Short mmCIF file of C-alpha atoms in Angstrom, two decimals:
data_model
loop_
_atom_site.label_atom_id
_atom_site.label_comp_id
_atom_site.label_asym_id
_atom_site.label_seq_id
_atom_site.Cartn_x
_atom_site.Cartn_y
_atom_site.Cartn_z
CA UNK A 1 25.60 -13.82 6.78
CA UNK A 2 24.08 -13.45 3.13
CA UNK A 3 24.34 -16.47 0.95
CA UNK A 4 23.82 -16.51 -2.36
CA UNK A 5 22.06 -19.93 -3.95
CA UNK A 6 22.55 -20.54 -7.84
CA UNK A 7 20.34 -23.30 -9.45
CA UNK A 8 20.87 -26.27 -11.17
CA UNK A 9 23.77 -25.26 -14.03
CA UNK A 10 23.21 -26.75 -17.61
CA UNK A 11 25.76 -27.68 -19.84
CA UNK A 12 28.14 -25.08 -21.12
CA UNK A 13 25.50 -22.23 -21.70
CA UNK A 14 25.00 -22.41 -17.96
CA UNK A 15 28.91 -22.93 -17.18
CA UNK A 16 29.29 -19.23 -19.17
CA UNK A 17 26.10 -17.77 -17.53
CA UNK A 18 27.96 -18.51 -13.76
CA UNK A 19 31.42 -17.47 -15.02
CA UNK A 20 30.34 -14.24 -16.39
CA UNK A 21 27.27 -13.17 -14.27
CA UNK A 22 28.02 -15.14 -10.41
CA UNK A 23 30.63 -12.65 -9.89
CA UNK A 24 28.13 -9.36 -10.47
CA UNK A 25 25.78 -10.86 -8.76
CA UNK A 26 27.79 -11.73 -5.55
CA UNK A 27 28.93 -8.63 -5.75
CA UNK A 28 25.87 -6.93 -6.02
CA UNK A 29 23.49 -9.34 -3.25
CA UNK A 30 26.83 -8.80 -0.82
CA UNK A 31 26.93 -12.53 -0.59
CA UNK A 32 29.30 -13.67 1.90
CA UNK A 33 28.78 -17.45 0.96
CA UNK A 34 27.74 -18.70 -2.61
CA UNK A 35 26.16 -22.20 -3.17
CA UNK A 36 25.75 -23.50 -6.98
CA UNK A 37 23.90 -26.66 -7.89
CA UNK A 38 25.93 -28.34 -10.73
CA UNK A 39 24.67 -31.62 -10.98
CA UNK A 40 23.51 -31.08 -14.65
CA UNK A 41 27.14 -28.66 -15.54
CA UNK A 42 29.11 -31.23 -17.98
CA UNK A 43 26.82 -31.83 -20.76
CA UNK A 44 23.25 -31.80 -18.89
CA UNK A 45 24.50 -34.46 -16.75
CA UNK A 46 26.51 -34.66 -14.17
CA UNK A 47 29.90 -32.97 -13.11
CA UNK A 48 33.60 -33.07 -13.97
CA UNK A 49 36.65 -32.48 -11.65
CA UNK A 50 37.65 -29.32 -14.26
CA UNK A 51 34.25 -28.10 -14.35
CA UNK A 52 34.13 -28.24 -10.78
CA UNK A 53 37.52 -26.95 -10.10
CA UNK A 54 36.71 -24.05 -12.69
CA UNK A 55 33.69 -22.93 -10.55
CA UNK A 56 35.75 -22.97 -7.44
CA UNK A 57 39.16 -20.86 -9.37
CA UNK A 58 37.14 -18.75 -12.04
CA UNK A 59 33.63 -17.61 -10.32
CA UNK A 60 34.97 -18.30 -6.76
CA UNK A 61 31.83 -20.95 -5.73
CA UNK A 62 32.45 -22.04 -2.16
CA UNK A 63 30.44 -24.83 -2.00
CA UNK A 64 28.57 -27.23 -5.39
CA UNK A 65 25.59 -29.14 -4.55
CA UNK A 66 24.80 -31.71 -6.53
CA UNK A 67 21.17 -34.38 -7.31
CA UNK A 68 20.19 -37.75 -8.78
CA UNK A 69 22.90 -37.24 -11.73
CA UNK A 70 25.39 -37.12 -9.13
CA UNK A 71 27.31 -40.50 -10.17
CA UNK A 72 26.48 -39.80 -13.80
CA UNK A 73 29.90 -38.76 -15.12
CA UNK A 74 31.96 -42.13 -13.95
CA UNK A 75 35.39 -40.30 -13.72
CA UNK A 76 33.66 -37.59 -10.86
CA UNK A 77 33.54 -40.46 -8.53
CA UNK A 78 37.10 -40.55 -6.97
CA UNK A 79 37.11 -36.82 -7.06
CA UNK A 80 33.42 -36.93 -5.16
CA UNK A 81 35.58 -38.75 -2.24
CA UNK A 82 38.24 -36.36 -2.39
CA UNK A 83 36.67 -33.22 -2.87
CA UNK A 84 34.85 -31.83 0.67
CA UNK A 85 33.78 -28.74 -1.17
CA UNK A 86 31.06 -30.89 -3.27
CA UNK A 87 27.88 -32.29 -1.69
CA UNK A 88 25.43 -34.96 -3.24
CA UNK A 89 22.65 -36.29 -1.66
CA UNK A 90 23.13 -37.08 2.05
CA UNK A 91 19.87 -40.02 1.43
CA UNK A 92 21.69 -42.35 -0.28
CA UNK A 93 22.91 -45.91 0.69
CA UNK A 94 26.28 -46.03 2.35
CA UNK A 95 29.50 -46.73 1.11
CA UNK A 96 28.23 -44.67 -2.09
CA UNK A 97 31.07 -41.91 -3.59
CA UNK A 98 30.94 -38.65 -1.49
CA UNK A 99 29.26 -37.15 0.93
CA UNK A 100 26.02 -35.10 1.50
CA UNK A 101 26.90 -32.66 4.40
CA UNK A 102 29.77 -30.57 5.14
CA UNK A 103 30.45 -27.52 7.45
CA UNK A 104 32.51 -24.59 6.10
CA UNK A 105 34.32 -21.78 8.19
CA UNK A 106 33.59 -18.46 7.86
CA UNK A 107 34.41 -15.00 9.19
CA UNK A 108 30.95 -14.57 9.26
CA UNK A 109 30.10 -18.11 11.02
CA UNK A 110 30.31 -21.71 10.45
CA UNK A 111 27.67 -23.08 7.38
CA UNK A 112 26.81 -25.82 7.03
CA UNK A 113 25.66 -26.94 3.73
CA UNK A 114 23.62 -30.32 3.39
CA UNK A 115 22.18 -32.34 0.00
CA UNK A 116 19.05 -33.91 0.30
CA UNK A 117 16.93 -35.91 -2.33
CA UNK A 118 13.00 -35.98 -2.56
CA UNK A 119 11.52 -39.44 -3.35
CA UNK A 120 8.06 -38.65 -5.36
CA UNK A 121 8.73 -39.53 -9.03
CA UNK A 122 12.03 -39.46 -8.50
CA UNK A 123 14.50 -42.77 -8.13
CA UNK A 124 14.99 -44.56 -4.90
CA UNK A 125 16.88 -43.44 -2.32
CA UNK A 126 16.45 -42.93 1.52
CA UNK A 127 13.69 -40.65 3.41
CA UNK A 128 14.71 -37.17 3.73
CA UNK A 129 12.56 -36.69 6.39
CA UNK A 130 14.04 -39.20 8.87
CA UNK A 131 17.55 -38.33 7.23
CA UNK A 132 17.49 -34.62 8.22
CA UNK A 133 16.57 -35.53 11.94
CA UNK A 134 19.93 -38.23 12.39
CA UNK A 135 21.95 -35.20 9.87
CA UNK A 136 20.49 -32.17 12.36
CA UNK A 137 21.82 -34.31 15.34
CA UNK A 138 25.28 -34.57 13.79
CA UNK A 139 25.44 -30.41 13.33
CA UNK A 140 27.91 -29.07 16.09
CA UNK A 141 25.42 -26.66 18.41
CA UNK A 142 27.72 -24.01 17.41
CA UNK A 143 27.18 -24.01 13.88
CA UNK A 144 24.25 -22.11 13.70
CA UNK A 145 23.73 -21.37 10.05
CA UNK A 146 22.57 -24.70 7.90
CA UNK A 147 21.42 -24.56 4.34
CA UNK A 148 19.54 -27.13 2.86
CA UNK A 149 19.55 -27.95 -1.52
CA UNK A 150 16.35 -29.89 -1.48
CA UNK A 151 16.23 -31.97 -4.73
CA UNK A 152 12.81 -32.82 -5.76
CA UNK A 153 10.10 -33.17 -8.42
CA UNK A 154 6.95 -32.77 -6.76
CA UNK A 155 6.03 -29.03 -5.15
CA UNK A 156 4.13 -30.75 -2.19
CA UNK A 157 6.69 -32.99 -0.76
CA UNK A 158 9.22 -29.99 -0.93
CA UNK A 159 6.71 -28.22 0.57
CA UNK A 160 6.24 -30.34 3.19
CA UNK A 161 9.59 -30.94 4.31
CA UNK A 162 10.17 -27.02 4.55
CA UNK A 163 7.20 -26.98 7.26
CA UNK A 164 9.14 -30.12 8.91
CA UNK A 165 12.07 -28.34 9.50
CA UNK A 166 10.79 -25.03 10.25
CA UNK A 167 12.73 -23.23 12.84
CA UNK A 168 15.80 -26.45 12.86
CA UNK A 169 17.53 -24.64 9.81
CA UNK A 170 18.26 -21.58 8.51
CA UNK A 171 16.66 -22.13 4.83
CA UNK A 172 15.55 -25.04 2.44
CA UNK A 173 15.82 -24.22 -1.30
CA UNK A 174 14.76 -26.45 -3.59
CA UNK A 175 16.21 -27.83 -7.10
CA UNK A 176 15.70 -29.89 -9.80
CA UNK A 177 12.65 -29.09 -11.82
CA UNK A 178 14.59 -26.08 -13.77
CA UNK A 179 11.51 -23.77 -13.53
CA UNK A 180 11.71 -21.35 -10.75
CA UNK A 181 9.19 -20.57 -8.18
CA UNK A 182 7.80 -17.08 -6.78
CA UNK A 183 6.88 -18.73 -3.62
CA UNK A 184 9.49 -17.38 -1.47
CA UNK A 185 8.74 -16.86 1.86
CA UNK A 186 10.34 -17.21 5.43
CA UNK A 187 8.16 -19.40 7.48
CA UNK A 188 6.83 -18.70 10.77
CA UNK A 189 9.35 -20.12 12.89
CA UNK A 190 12.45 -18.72 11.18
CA UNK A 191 13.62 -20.88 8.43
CA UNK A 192 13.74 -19.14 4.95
CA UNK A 193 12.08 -21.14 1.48
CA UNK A 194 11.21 -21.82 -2.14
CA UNK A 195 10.15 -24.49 -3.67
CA UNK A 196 12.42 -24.38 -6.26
CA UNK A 197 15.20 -21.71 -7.42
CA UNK A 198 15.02 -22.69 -11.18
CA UNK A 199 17.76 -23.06 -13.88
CA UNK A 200 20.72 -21.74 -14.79
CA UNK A 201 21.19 -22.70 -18.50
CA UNK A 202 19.92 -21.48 -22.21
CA UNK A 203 16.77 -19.58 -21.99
CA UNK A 204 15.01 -20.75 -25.49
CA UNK A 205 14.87 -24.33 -24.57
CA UNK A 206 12.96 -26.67 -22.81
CA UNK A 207 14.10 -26.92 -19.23
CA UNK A 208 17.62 -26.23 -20.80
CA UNK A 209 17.52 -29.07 -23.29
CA UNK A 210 16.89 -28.80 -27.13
CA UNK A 211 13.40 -27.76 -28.10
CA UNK A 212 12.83 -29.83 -30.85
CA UNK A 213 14.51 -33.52 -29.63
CA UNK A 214 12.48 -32.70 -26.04
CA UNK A 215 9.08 -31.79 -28.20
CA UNK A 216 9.66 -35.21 -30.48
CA UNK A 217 9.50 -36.79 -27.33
CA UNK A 218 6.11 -36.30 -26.44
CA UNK A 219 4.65 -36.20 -30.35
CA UNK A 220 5.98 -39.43 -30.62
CA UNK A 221 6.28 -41.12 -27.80
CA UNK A 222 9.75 -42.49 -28.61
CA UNK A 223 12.79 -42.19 -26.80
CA UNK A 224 16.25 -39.84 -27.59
CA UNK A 225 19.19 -38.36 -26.73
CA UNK A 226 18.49 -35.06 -25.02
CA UNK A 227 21.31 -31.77 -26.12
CA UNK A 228 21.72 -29.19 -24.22
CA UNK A 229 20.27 -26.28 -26.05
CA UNK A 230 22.64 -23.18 -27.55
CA UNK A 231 21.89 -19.75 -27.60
CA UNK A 232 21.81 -16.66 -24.04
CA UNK A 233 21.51 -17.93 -21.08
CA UNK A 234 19.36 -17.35 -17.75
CA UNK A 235 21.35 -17.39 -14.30
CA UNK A 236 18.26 -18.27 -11.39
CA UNK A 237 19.54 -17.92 -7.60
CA UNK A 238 18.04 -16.43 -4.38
CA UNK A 239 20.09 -14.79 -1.82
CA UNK A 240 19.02 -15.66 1.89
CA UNK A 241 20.40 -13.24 4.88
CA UNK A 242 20.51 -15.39 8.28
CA UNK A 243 21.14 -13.96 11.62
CA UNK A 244 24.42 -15.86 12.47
CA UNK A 245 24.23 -15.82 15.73
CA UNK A 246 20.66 -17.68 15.76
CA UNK A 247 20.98 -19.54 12.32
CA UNK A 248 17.31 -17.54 11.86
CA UNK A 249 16.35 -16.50 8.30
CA UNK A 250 16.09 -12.37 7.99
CA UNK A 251 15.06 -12.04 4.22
CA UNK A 252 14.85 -14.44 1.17
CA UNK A 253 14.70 -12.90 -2.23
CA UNK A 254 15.33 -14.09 -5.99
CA UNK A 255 17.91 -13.34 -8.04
CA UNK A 256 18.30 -13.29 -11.98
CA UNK A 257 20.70 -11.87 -14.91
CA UNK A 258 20.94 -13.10 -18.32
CA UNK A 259 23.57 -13.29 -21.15
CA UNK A 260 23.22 -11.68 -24.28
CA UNK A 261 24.21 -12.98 -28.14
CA UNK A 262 23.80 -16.17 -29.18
CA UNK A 263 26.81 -18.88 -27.97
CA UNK A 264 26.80 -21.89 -29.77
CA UNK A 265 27.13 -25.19 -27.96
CA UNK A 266 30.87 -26.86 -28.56
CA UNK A 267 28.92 -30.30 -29.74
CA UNK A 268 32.85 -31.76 -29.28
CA UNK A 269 32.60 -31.14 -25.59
CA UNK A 270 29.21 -31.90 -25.16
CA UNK A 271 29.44 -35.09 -27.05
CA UNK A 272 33.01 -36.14 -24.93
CA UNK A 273 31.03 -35.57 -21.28
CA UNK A 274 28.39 -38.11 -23.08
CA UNK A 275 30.72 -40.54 -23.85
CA UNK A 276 31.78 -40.53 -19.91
CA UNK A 277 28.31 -41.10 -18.88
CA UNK A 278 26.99 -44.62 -16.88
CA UNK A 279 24.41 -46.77 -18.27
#
């Protein structure tokens, strides 16, 4: 079983980069099973039934993983409930929308696909490291093959949970900081990671936002809007073979393409999926 793992999607830039480049790319890794994080898709925050159901129709996703913007688009929460093919994080209170594990059939095997949150610098939820030990117990022993989105600032907690769960799943791939990481590796008792599989969104930009509203931020210490930033775009991923028939990692290696011309931003859009978002 190869599956391919596309990181965090921003904004519309990063909506084009998966719709014209996932489908290469899949064909190219010979991914069986494709995983995209799209917590940041509608507008660098959050995600919308259409842009969901796009990246299931147009760039055939299986499976969308989401973070801590999870609940930021209010309209995504009924669809959160209904939808089984989208995951947020598994660590947070019950009775929130969604869910944070799911198991999908395969030829190949049954996946299963679970959403976990990091807690350092990040906002509150549940340990992931007692959370994967009750989630692990509720795996059938049949499903073999279990990917874990890891969603986390700091390198060292990711880190550390990868070593926790060496050898009890079949990778750990983490998300959120939008930079990726050459640290890719399977560890020694089988389970394939990296601390972080980076951003899919515009290249000239700071971690896929603007340049010049994220650089006011720290010359003047005062707080804006963030905007998604226009221009190509960079698709970040890593493709992970597992031995389906002992959930074991084989390989682990990262993936890239890019766009080419410069697409501007449809501020209309962008400025409607702000309108939706909590505060």
């Amino acid at each position: 079983m190869r599956i391919l793992f596309v990181g965090d999607v921003v904004g519309k830039p990063g909506r084009d980069a998966v719709e014209k480049l996932l489908p290469g790319i899949r064909s190219q890794t010979r991914a069986d099973f494709v995983i995209v994080n799209g917590e940041n898709s509608a507008g660098g925050l959050g995600i919308t039934r259409d842009i969901a159901m796009s990246m299931y129709g147009k760039s055939k996703v299986d499976v969308i993983t989401l973070g801590n913007h999870a609940w930021s688009i209010r309209d995504s929460h009924t669809f959160l409930d209904e939808e089984p093919r989208i995951l947020r994080p598994s660590n947070y209170p019950p009775g929130v929308p969604g869910r944070g594990l799911g198991i999908f059939q395969r030829p190949e095997g049954a996946v299963c696909v679970i959403s976990l949150q990091c807690r350092v610098f990040m906002e509150h939820c549940d340990d992931p490291f007692r959370a994967i030990d009750d989630l692990l117990e509720s795996v059938p022993t049949t499903c073999k093959i279990i990917f874990v989105d890891l969603h986390g600032e700091a390198t060292s907690e990711k880190q550390a949970f990868g070593w926790y769960v060496d050898g009890r799943v079949s990778a750990v791939v983490g998300t959120h900081t939008h930079v990726q990481t050459a640290d890719e590796r399977i560890l020694t008792k089988g389970t394939a990671f990296l601390t972080d599989a980076g951003m899919t969104g515009p290249i000239n930009s700071i971690i896929g936002m603007d340049r010049e509203v994220a650089t006011s931020r720290f010359l003047t210490g005062l707080s804006s809007r963030f905007e998604v930033a226009a221009g190509p775009a960079k698709l970040c991923g890593v493709v992970i073979e597992v031995d389906a028939q002992t959930g074991k990692a084989l390989s682990i290696e990262r993936v890239s393409g890019t766009t080419g011309g410069v697409e501007p931003v449809d501020e209309d859009e962008e400025e409607d999926f702000m309108s939706q978002v909590n505060t």
